[in-house]
Amino acid sequence: MEKENQKLQASENNLQNRRLKLDYEEITPCLKDVTSIWEKMLSTPGRSKIKFDAEKIHSAVAQGVPRHHRGEIWKFLAEQYHLKHQFPSKQQPKDTPYKELLKQLTSQQHAILIDLGRTFPTHPYFSAQLGAGQLSLYNILKAYSLLDQEVGYCQGLSFVAGVLLLHMSEEDAFKMLKFLMFDMGLRKQYRPDMTILQIQMYQLSRLLHDYHRDLYNHLEEHEIGPSLYAAPWFLTMFASQFPLGFVARVFDMLLLQGSEAIFKVALSLLGSHKPLILQHENLETIVDFIKSTLPNLGLVQMEKTISQVFEMDIAKQLQAYEVEYHVLQDELIDSSLNDNQRLDKLEKANSSLRKQNFDLLEELQVANGKIQNLEATVELLLTSEGKMKQTILSLEQERASLLKMVEEMQKKIGDTDGKPLTRQEHMD
């Protein structure tokens, strides 16, 4: 493994490897003028510290992302995210260097090795057993399992890491995986209890209910919940079933909009193929169509799905459905408790609310203090402004007086008609 890693490092920047990595068909071909816009943004000096216009970035992503610049554009979008969210998320991993992580052993080795052959098995970069692609992928997954002990390794992560690896170097792909998991919050859905994934399935079901009621009713009639077909979509960002060109566009939107983009893609896919799904009349054929036929319906349909995603806004619904899920879960738990357990639960909730109330009061006091300071500063500025206005008024009056004096002098000079001035006039 060590010898192979040395060979891998030597060939990392090899042109043939780059060609192998980008061996997929694009969904939204990028026009020259859009490519020029991206190249201008990417080449801006000190770009990592500059906030670019959000509408301009959104428009550029919607029009297309050039395949050969995609990895750099993803890094650029991550930089923009950091500038927009100045305070990092509370859950940040230790800043252990990648090379240090690679020197350690992981208890997840067996699970990772098993999944290597199942990750993009037909792609030329990953198809060779323990070839350059599989070794790089193993390194990233091993390093992440050591960095994030709670998640470790979870099925699905190999596809996410694999997509990143196809567009950038091994170490950059690891950093980007860390960014997606911790900064964008994707790691929540890979936790051992899978609670967040359950919430996501509920949210998708409610979105279907609101946007495509007839499809929702059809699936409910055959007892088909989103967990039967959509769980791999969320865990692999569609990479386990859909063409790489489509998956790359999903990642474009994911890095632009966050995890909300996954819901939009899922909802758009199901909605745009609703007539075909409604034709199937039993559980097996419906699930088989969604899992097997849906991902291979052609570039035109894929592009239509992507363009619909940019027009959707479901942020408020997702928040409401998450709260709704928790309320329903609490009601289910309450119905199974006896009186003493309910009382105990209420006391704990009351204690928690008191603590929250106390924390909010502290925050309010700090905020009031800041407001008072700001009000005092504003008062000083207003006083200063008043004095400046008075000074300006005095100066304007003085200027008017001086101008009048100049006019009088010019008039007197004009009245002499070219005659020499007397001594008295000179004195005046």
Short mmCIF file of C-alpha atoms in Angstrom, two decimals:
data_model
loop_
_atom_site.label_atom_id
_atom_site.label_comp_id
_atom_site.label_asym_id
_atom_site.label_seq_id
_atom_site.Cartn_x
_atom_site.Cartn_y
_atom_site.Cartn_z
CA MET A 1 0.00 0.00 0.00
CA GLU A 2 2.86 2.37 0.92
CA LYS A 3 4.74 1.71 -2.34
CA GLU A 4 1.58 2.19 -4.35
CA ASN A 5 0.96 5.48 -2.55
CA GLN A 6 4.40 6.72 -3.60
CA LYS A 7 3.61 5.88 -7.21
CA LEU A 8 0.26 7.61 -6.84
CA GLN A 9 1.83 10.86 -5.63
CA ALA A 10 4.23 10.84 -8.59
CA SER A 11 1.37 10.54 -11.09
CA GLU A 12 -1.19 12.77 -9.31
CA ASN A 13 -0.80 15.70 -11.70
CA ASN A 14 -0.43 13.53 -14.76
CA LEU A 15 -2.42 14.80 -17.73
CA GLN A 16 -3.76 11.34 -18.52
CA ASN A 17 -5.19 11.06 -15.00
CA ARG A 18 -6.96 14.40 -15.44
CA ARG A 19 -8.50 13.21 -18.69
CA LEU A 20 -9.59 9.96 -17.06
CA LYS A 21 -11.15 11.80 -14.14
CA LEU A 22 -13.26 14.08 -16.34
CA ASP A 23 -14.51 11.25 -18.54
CA TYR A 24 -18.25 11.98 -18.38
CA GLU A 25 -20.91 13.67 -20.51
CA GLU A 26 -21.97 17.14 -19.38
CA ILE A 27 -25.65 17.93 -18.80
CA THR A 28 -25.43 21.71 -19.34
CA PRO A 29 -22.64 22.47 -21.86
CA CYS A 30 -20.95 25.72 -20.92
CA LEU A 31 -20.86 28.49 -23.56
CA LYS A 32 -17.66 30.48 -24.20
CA ASP A 33 -18.98 33.75 -22.71
CA VAL A 34 -20.04 31.95 -19.50
CA THR A 35 -16.63 30.25 -19.32
CA SER A 36 -15.04 33.72 -19.65
CA ILE A 37 -17.14 34.99 -16.72
CA TRP A 38 -15.91 32.09 -14.56
CA GLU A 39 -12.28 32.55 -15.64
CA LYS A 40 -12.45 36.26 -14.76
CA MET A 41 -13.82 35.51 -11.27
CA LEU A 42 -11.32 32.69 -10.65
CA SER A 43 -8.33 34.82 -11.69
CA THR A 44 -9.29 37.82 -9.52
CA PRO A 45 -6.30 38.70 -7.27
CA GLY A 46 -7.03 37.94 -3.59
CA ARG A 47 -10.37 36.35 -4.52
CA SER A 48 -10.61 34.35 -1.26
CA LYS A 49 -11.13 37.66 0.62
CA ILE A 50 -13.52 39.29 -1.86
CA LYS A 51 -17.31 38.96 -1.65
CA PHE A 52 -18.58 38.64 -5.20
CA ASP A 53 -22.11 39.62 -6.23
CA ALA A 54 -24.39 36.72 -5.21
CA GLU A 55 -26.75 37.25 -8.17
CA LYS A 56 -23.84 37.12 -10.61
CA ILE A 57 -22.60 33.82 -9.12
CA HIS A 58 -26.12 32.36 -9.10
CA SER A 59 -26.61 33.34 -12.75
CA ALA A 60 -23.23 31.86 -13.75
CA VAL A 61 -23.95 28.52 -12.03
CA ALA A 62 -27.41 28.39 -13.65
CA GLN A 63 -25.91 28.95 -17.12
CA GLY A 64 -23.32 26.20 -16.64
CA VAL A 65 -20.01 25.26 -15.05
CA PRO A 66 -17.09 24.36 -17.36
CA ARG A 67 -15.96 20.81 -16.61
CA HIS A 68 -12.22 21.58 -16.71
CA HIS A 69 -12.69 24.43 -14.16
CA ARG A 70 -15.30 22.69 -12.01
CA GLY A 71 -12.99 21.71 -9.12
CA GLU A 72 -11.61 25.24 -8.85
CA ILE A 73 -15.15 26.69 -9.06
CA TRP A 74 -16.28 24.44 -6.18
CA LYS A 75 -13.37 25.75 -4.10
CA PHE A 76 -14.39 29.29 -5.08
CA LEU A 77 -18.00 28.65 -3.97
CA ALA A 78 -16.68 27.30 -0.63
CA GLU A 79 -14.63 30.50 -0.20
CA GLN A 80 -17.75 32.60 -0.86
CA TYR A 81 -19.67 30.53 1.71
CA HIS A 82 -16.99 31.25 4.35
CA LEU A 83 -17.12 34.99 3.58
CA LYS A 84 -20.91 34.97 3.92
CA HIS A 85 -20.83 32.94 7.16
CA GLN A 86 -18.02 34.63 9.10
CA PHE A 87 -18.59 32.52 12.22
CA PRO A 88 -17.86 28.81 11.64
CA SER A 89 -20.37 26.18 12.78
CA LYS A 90 -20.07 25.10 16.42
CA GLN A 91 -19.10 21.55 15.49
CA GLN A 92 -15.67 21.83 13.92
CA PRO A 93 -13.14 18.97 13.84
CA LYS A 94 -9.57 19.14 15.09
CA ASP A 95 -7.28 20.80 12.58
CA THR A 96 -5.17 17.67 12.06
CA PRO A 97 -3.04 17.81 8.87
CA TYR A 98 -4.15 15.38 6.15
CA LYS A 99 -0.73 13.72 5.94
CA GLU A 100 -0.76 13.08 9.68
CA LEU A 101 -4.15 11.36 9.43
CA LEU A 102 -2.83 9.09 6.67
CA LYS A 103 -0.11 7.78 9.00
CA GLN A 104 -2.72 6.46 11.46
CA LEU A 105 -4.78 3.24 11.38
CA THR A 106 -8.56 3.20 11.17
CA SER A 107 -11.00 0.66 12.57
CA GLN A 108 -13.17 1.32 9.47
CA GLN A 109 -10.62 -0.12 7.04
CA HIS A 110 -12.58 -3.28 6.18
CA ALA A 111 -15.84 -1.42 5.46
CA ILE A 112 -14.01 1.15 3.30
CA LEU A 113 -12.13 -1.50 1.28
CA ILE A 114 -15.36 -3.41 0.57
CA ASP A 115 -17.03 -0.26 -0.83
CA LEU A 116 -14.11 0.80 -3.04
CA GLY A 117 -15.05 -1.66 -5.80
CA ARG A 118 -18.71 -0.62 -5.60
CA THR A 119 -17.99 3.09 -6.11
CA PHE A 120 -18.24 4.14 -9.77
CA PRO A 121 -17.18 0.63 -10.92
CA THR A 122 -17.52 1.52 -14.63
CA HIS A 123 -15.57 4.80 -14.47
CA PRO A 124 -12.03 4.35 -15.88
CA TYR A 125 -10.38 6.23 -13.00
CA PHE A 126 -11.89 3.90 -10.36
CA SER A 127 -12.27 0.62 -12.26
CA ALA A 128 -8.74 -0.78 -11.64
CA GLN A 129 -8.57 -2.72 -8.36
CA LEU A 130 -6.33 -0.75 -5.99
CA GLY A 131 -5.40 1.51 -8.90
CA ALA A 132 -4.70 5.23 -8.58
CA GLY A 133 -8.39 6.14 -8.19
CA GLN A 134 -9.26 3.52 -5.59
CA LEU A 135 -6.12 4.27 -3.54
CA SER A 136 -6.82 8.01 -3.46
CA LEU A 137 -10.44 7.32 -2.52
CA TYR A 138 -9.32 4.95 0.25
CA ASN A 139 -6.97 7.60 1.64
CA ILE A 140 -9.70 10.26 1.78
CA LEU A 141 -12.24 7.96 3.46
CA LYS A 142 -9.66 6.64 5.92
CA ALA A 143 -8.56 10.17 6.86
CA TYR A 144 -12.17 11.30 7.33
CA SER A 145 -13.05 8.28 9.49
CA LEU A 146 -10.16 9.26 11.79
CA LEU A 147 -11.07 12.96 11.79
CA ASP A 148 -14.78 12.43 12.57
CA GLN A 149 -14.97 9.61 15.11
CA GLU A 150 -18.75 9.95 15.56
CA VAL A 151 -19.57 9.35 11.89
CA GLY A 152 -16.49 7.28 11.06
CA TYR A 153 -17.35 5.74 7.72
CA CYS A 154 -20.89 5.43 6.37
CA GLN A 155 -22.08 3.87 3.11
CA GLY A 156 -22.67 6.68 0.65
CA LEU A 157 -19.66 8.73 1.66
CA SER A 158 -17.49 6.93 -0.88
CA PHE A 159 -19.61 8.35 -3.72
CA VAL A 160 -19.49 11.91 -2.32
CA ALA A 161 -15.69 11.69 -1.89
CA GLY A 162 -15.39 10.06 -5.33
CA VAL A 163 -17.17 12.92 -7.12
CA LEU A 164 -14.90 15.45 -5.39
CA LEU A 165 -11.80 13.42 -6.25
CA LEU A 166 -12.70 13.41 -9.96
CA HIS A 167 -12.47 17.21 -9.99
CA MET A 168 -9.48 18.01 -7.75
CA SER A 169 -6.38 16.63 -6.06
CA GLU A 170 -6.63 14.08 -3.26
CA GLU A 171 -5.88 16.53 -0.43
CA ASP A 172 -8.19 19.22 -1.88
CA ALA A 173 -10.95 16.61 -2.17
CA PHE A 174 -10.48 15.74 1.51
CA LYS A 175 -10.70 19.43 2.50
CA MET A 176 -13.83 19.84 0.40
CA LEU A 177 -15.42 16.75 1.98
CA LYS A 178 -14.66 18.23 5.40
CA PHE A 179 -16.26 21.51 4.28
CA LEU A 180 -19.44 19.78 3.06
CA MET A 181 -19.76 17.67 6.19
CA PHE A 182 -19.01 20.25 8.88
CA ASP A 183 -19.63 23.71 7.40
CA MET A 184 -22.62 22.78 5.24
CA GLY A 185 -23.91 20.33 7.86
CA LEU A 186 -24.16 17.18 5.73
CA ARG A 187 -22.57 15.03 8.46
CA LYS A 188 -25.84 15.08 10.43
CA GLN A 189 -27.45 12.66 7.96
CA TYR A 190 -24.59 10.16 8.33
CA ARG A 191 -24.72 9.86 12.11
CA PRO A 192 -25.28 6.30 13.40
CA ASP A 193 -28.89 6.95 14.55
CA MET A 194 -29.88 8.28 11.08
CA THR A 195 -32.46 10.58 12.72
CA ILE A 196 -31.79 13.44 10.29
CA LEU A 197 -32.28 11.11 7.33
CA GLN A 198 -35.69 10.14 8.74
CA ILE A 199 -36.58 13.85 9.04
CA GLN A 200 -35.45 14.42 5.44
CA MET A 201 -37.67 11.58 4.21
CA TYR A 202 -40.63 13.14 6.08
CA GLN A 203 -39.85 16.57 4.58
CA LEU A 204 -39.73 15.13 1.05
CA SER A 205 -43.05 13.35 1.62
CA ARG A 206 -44.68 16.62 2.76
CA LEU A 207 -43.24 18.48 -0.25
CA LEU A 208 -44.75 15.86 -2.56
CA HIS A 209 -48.07 16.29 -0.74
CA ASP A 210 -47.98 20.07 -1.32
CA TYR A 211 -46.62 20.23 -4.87
CA HIS A 212 -47.79 16.96 -6.49
CA ARG A 213 -50.85 15.73 -4.56
CA ASP A 214 -51.92 13.14 -7.16
CA LEU A 215 -48.45 11.56 -7.18
CA TYR A 216 -48.33 11.64 -3.38
CA ASN A 217 -51.72 9.87 -3.18
CA HIS A 218 -50.62 7.28 -5.75
CA LEU A 219 -47.47 6.44 -3.77
CA GLU A 220 -49.36 6.38 -0.46
CA GLU A 221 -51.98 4.07 -1.95
CA HIS A 222 -49.22 1.54 -2.67
CA GLU A 223 -47.49 2.22 0.69
CA ILE A 224 -44.37 3.64 -0.93
CA GLY A 225 -42.61 6.13 1.33
CA PRO A 226 -39.53 8.16 0.25
CA SER A 227 -37.22 5.90 2.29
CA LEU A 228 -37.87 3.12 -0.28
CA TYR A 229 -36.31 5.08 -3.14
CA ALA A 230 -34.88 8.44 -1.99
CA ALA A 231 -32.50 7.46 0.84
CA PRO A 232 -29.62 6.72 -1.62
CA TRP A 233 -30.27 10.06 -3.33
CA PHE A 234 -29.57 11.92 -0.09
CA LEU A 235 -26.71 9.71 1.14
CA THR A 236 -24.80 9.76 -2.18
CA MET A 237 -26.04 13.11 -3.61
CA PHE A 238 -27.62 11.04 -6.45
CA ALA A 239 -24.17 9.65 -7.41
CA SER A 240 -24.96 5.96 -6.89
CA GLN A 241 -27.71 5.85 -9.54
CA PHE A 242 -27.49 8.87 -11.86
CA PRO A 243 -25.04 9.80 -14.67
CA LEU A 244 -21.94 11.69 -13.54
CA GLY A 245 -22.79 14.74 -15.65
CA PHE A 246 -26.07 15.10 -13.76
CA VAL A 247 -24.38 14.45 -10.40
CA ALA A 248 -21.78 17.15 -11.14
CA ARG A 249 -24.63 19.65 -11.65
CA VAL A 250 -26.19 18.54 -8.36
CA PHE A 251 -22.87 19.32 -6.65
CA ASP A 252 -22.78 22.74 -8.39
CA MET A 253 -26.14 23.55 -6.80
CA LEU A 254 -25.26 21.93 -3.47
CA LEU A 255 -22.22 24.20 -3.09
CA LEU A 256 -24.29 27.21 -4.15
CA GLN A 257 -27.48 26.62 -2.12
CA GLY A 258 -26.65 24.05 0.55
CA SER A 259 -28.56 20.84 1.34
CA GLU A 260 -31.85 22.44 0.24
CA ALA A 261 -30.69 21.72 -3.33
CA ILE A 262 -31.00 17.94 -2.76
CA PHE A 263 -34.71 18.32 -1.91
CA LYS A 264 -35.26 20.52 -4.96
CA VAL A 265 -33.64 17.99 -7.30
CA ALA A 266 -35.62 15.10 -5.78
CA LEU A 267 -38.91 17.01 -6.01
CA SER A 268 -38.21 18.18 -9.57
CA LEU A 269 -37.26 14.64 -10.70
CA LEU A 270 -40.43 13.10 -9.31
CA GLY A 271 -42.67 15.92 -10.51
CA SER A 272 -41.32 16.02 -14.08
CA HIS A 273 -41.75 12.24 -14.42
CA LYS A 274 -45.14 12.11 -12.70
CA PRO A 275 -47.18 10.90 -15.75
CA LEU A 276 -44.81 7.94 -16.23
CA ILE A 277 -44.85 7.00 -12.51
CA LEU A 278 -48.67 7.16 -12.39
CA GLN A 279 -48.85 4.57 -15.19
CA HIS A 280 -47.43 1.88 -12.87
CA GLU A 281 -49.93 0.13 -10.64
CA ASN A 282 -48.01 -1.90 -8.05
CA LEU A 283 -45.24 -1.39 -5.50
CA GLU A 284 -42.52 -3.38 -7.32
CA THR A 285 -42.90 -1.70 -10.72
CA ILE A 286 -43.17 1.82 -9.23
CA VAL A 287 -40.03 1.43 -7.10
CA ASP A 288 -38.17 -0.25 -9.97
CA PHE A 289 -39.09 2.61 -12.32
CA ILE A 290 -37.92 5.30 -9.85
CA LYS A 291 -34.69 3.44 -9.02
CA SER A 292 -33.70 2.07 -12.43
CA THR A 293 -35.52 3.80 -15.30
CA LEU A 294 -35.73 7.35 -13.93
CA PRO A 295 -31.91 7.89 -13.78
CA ASN A 296 -31.52 6.98 -17.49
CA LEU A 297 -34.17 9.08 -19.18
CA GLY A 298 -31.79 11.24 -21.23
CA LEU A 299 -29.90 14.54 -21.21
CA VAL A 300 -32.84 16.75 -22.23
CA GLN A 301 -34.94 15.58 -19.28
CA MET A 302 -31.97 15.97 -16.92
CA GLU A 303 -31.33 19.52 -18.10
CA LYS A 304 -35.01 20.38 -17.66
CA THR A 305 -34.82 19.07 -14.08
CA ILE A 306 -31.74 21.19 -13.32
CA SER A 307 -33.28 24.38 -14.77
CA GLN A 308 -36.42 23.88 -12.62
CA VAL A 309 -34.30 23.68 -9.47
CA PHE A 310 -32.99 27.23 -9.94
CA GLU A 311 -36.56 28.56 -9.93
CA MET A 312 -37.66 26.83 -6.70
CA ASP A 313 -37.66 28.21 -3.14
CA ILE A 314 -38.63 25.72 -0.42
CA ALA A 315 -36.59 26.96 2.56
CA LYS A 316 -39.62 27.98 4.67
CA GLN A 317 -41.46 24.71 4.00
CA LEU A 318 -38.42 22.65 5.03
CA GLN A 319 -38.16 24.50 8.34
CA ALA A 320 -41.89 24.11 9.01
CA TYR A 321 -41.84 20.38 8.19
CA GLU A 322 -38.87 19.75 10.47
CA VAL A 323 -40.72 21.38 13.39
CA GLU A 324 -43.84 19.40 12.43
CA TYR A 325 -41.87 16.14 12.51
CA HIS A 326 -40.55 16.83 16.02
CA VAL A 327 -44.05 17.76 17.27
CA LEU A 328 -45.48 14.50 15.89
CA GLN A 329 -42.63 12.50 17.45
CA ASP A 330 -43.24 14.17 20.83
CA GLU A 331 -46.95 13.37 20.59
CA LEU A 332 -46.16 9.71 19.86
CA ILE A 333 -43.81 9.53 22.84
CA ASP A 334 -46.32 11.30 25.12
CA SER A 335 -49.09 8.85 24.22
CA SER A 336 -46.97 5.95 25.53
CA LEU A 337 -46.03 7.57 28.88
CA ASN A 338 -47.81 7.20 32.26
CA ASP A 339 -48.67 10.22 34.45
CA ASN A 340 -45.42 10.18 36.48
CA GLN A 341 -43.30 9.99 33.33
CA ARG A 342 -45.27 12.84 31.75
CA LEU A 343 -44.78 14.96 34.88
CA ASP A 344 -41.07 14.21 34.92
CA LYS A 345 -40.80 15.13 31.24
CA LEU A 346 -42.70 18.40 31.78
CA GLU A 347 -40.43 19.31 34.71
CA LYS A 348 -37.34 18.72 32.57
CA ALA A 349 -38.84 20.77 29.75
CA ASN A 350 -39.72 23.53 32.22
CA SER A 351 -36.18 23.52 33.60
CA SER A 352 -34.77 23.68 30.08
CA LEU A 353 -37.07 26.59 29.20
CA ARG A 354 -36.01 28.46 32.36
CA LYS A 355 -32.37 28.06 31.36
CA GLN A 356 -33.13 29.25 27.83
CA ASN A 357 -35.05 32.20 29.29
CA PHE A 358 -32.09 33.09 31.53
CA ASP A 359 -29.68 32.84 28.57
CA LEU A 360 -31.96 35.03 26.46
CA LEU A 361 -32.18 37.63 29.26
CA GLU A 362 -28.38 37.75 29.39
CA GLU A 363 -28.22 38.19 25.62
CA LEU A 364 -30.90 40.91 25.87
CA GLN A 365 -28.90 42.78 28.50
CA VAL A 366 -25.78 42.63 26.33
CA ALA A 367 -27.82 43.81 23.33
CA ASN A 368 -29.33 46.69 25.37
CA GLY A 369 -25.84 47.74 26.45
CA LYS A 370 -24.73 47.80 22.82
CA ILE A 371 -27.84 49.78 21.85
CA GLN A 372 -27.12 52.37 24.58
CA ASN A 373 -23.52 52.71 23.37
CA LEU A 374 -24.70 53.11 19.79
CA GLU A 375 -27.30 55.71 20.84
CA ALA A 376 -24.61 57.68 22.69
CA THR A 377 -22.38 57.52 19.61
CA VAL A 378 -25.25 58.69 17.40
CA GLU A 379 -25.93 61.61 19.79
CA LEU A 380 -22.26 62.65 19.65
CA LEU A 381 -22.30 62.43 15.86
CA LEU A 382 -25.50 64.52 15.69
CA THR A 383 -23.94 67.18 17.97
CA SER A 384 -20.82 67.18 15.83
CA GLU A 385 -22.96 67.44 12.70
CA GLY A 386 -24.80 70.45 14.19
CA LYS A 387 -21.52 72.24 14.92
CA MET A 388 -20.24 71.48 11.43
CA LYS A 389 -23.45 72.89 9.90
CA GLN A 390 -23.03 76.08 11.98
CA THR A 391 -19.40 76.38 10.84
CA ILE A 392 -20.42 75.85 7.20
CA LEU A 393 -23.12 78.54 7.57
CA SER A 394 -20.59 81.02 9.01
CA LEU A 395 -18.13 80.25 6.23
CA GLU A 396 -20.82 80.72 3.58
CA GLN A 397 -21.77 84.11 5.11
CA GLU A 398 -18.10 85.14 5.16
CA ARG A 399 -17.73 83.99 1.55
CA ALA A 400 -20.79 86.03 0.51
CA SER A 401 -19.38 89.09 2.29
CA LEU A 402 -16.00 88.67 0.58
CA LEU A 403 -17.64 88.26 -2.83
CA LYS A 404 -19.65 91.45 -2.25
CA MET A 405 -16.46 93.30 -1.30
CA VAL A 406 -14.72 92.07 -4.47
CA GLU A 407 -17.67 93.24 -6.59
CA GLU A 408 -17.54 96.72 -4.99
CA MET A 409 -13.81 96.96 -5.63
CA GLN A 410 -14.25 95.88 -9.26
CA LYS A 411 -16.99 98.50 -9.65
CA LYS A 412 -14.76 101.27 -8.30
CA ILE A 413 -11.96 100.20 -10.61
CA GLY A 414 -14.40 100.31 -13.51
CA ASP A 415 -15.64 103.82 -12.56
CA THR A 416 -12.17 105.37 -13.00
CA ASP A 417 -12.45 104.76 -16.80
CA GLY A 418 -8.77 104.14 -17.03
CA LYS A 419 -7.82 107.39 -15.20
CA PRO A 420 -4.96 107.19 -12.67
CA LEU A 421 -6.22 106.81 -9.10
CA THR A 422 -5.75 109.66 -6.62
CA ARG A 423 -3.80 109.11 -3.43
CA GLN A 424 -7.08 109.06 -1.47
CA GLU A 425 -8.58 106.41 -3.80
CA HIS A 426 -5.43 104.31 -3.43
CA MET A 427 -5.81 104.57 0.37
CA ASP A 428 -9.50 103.60 0.12
#
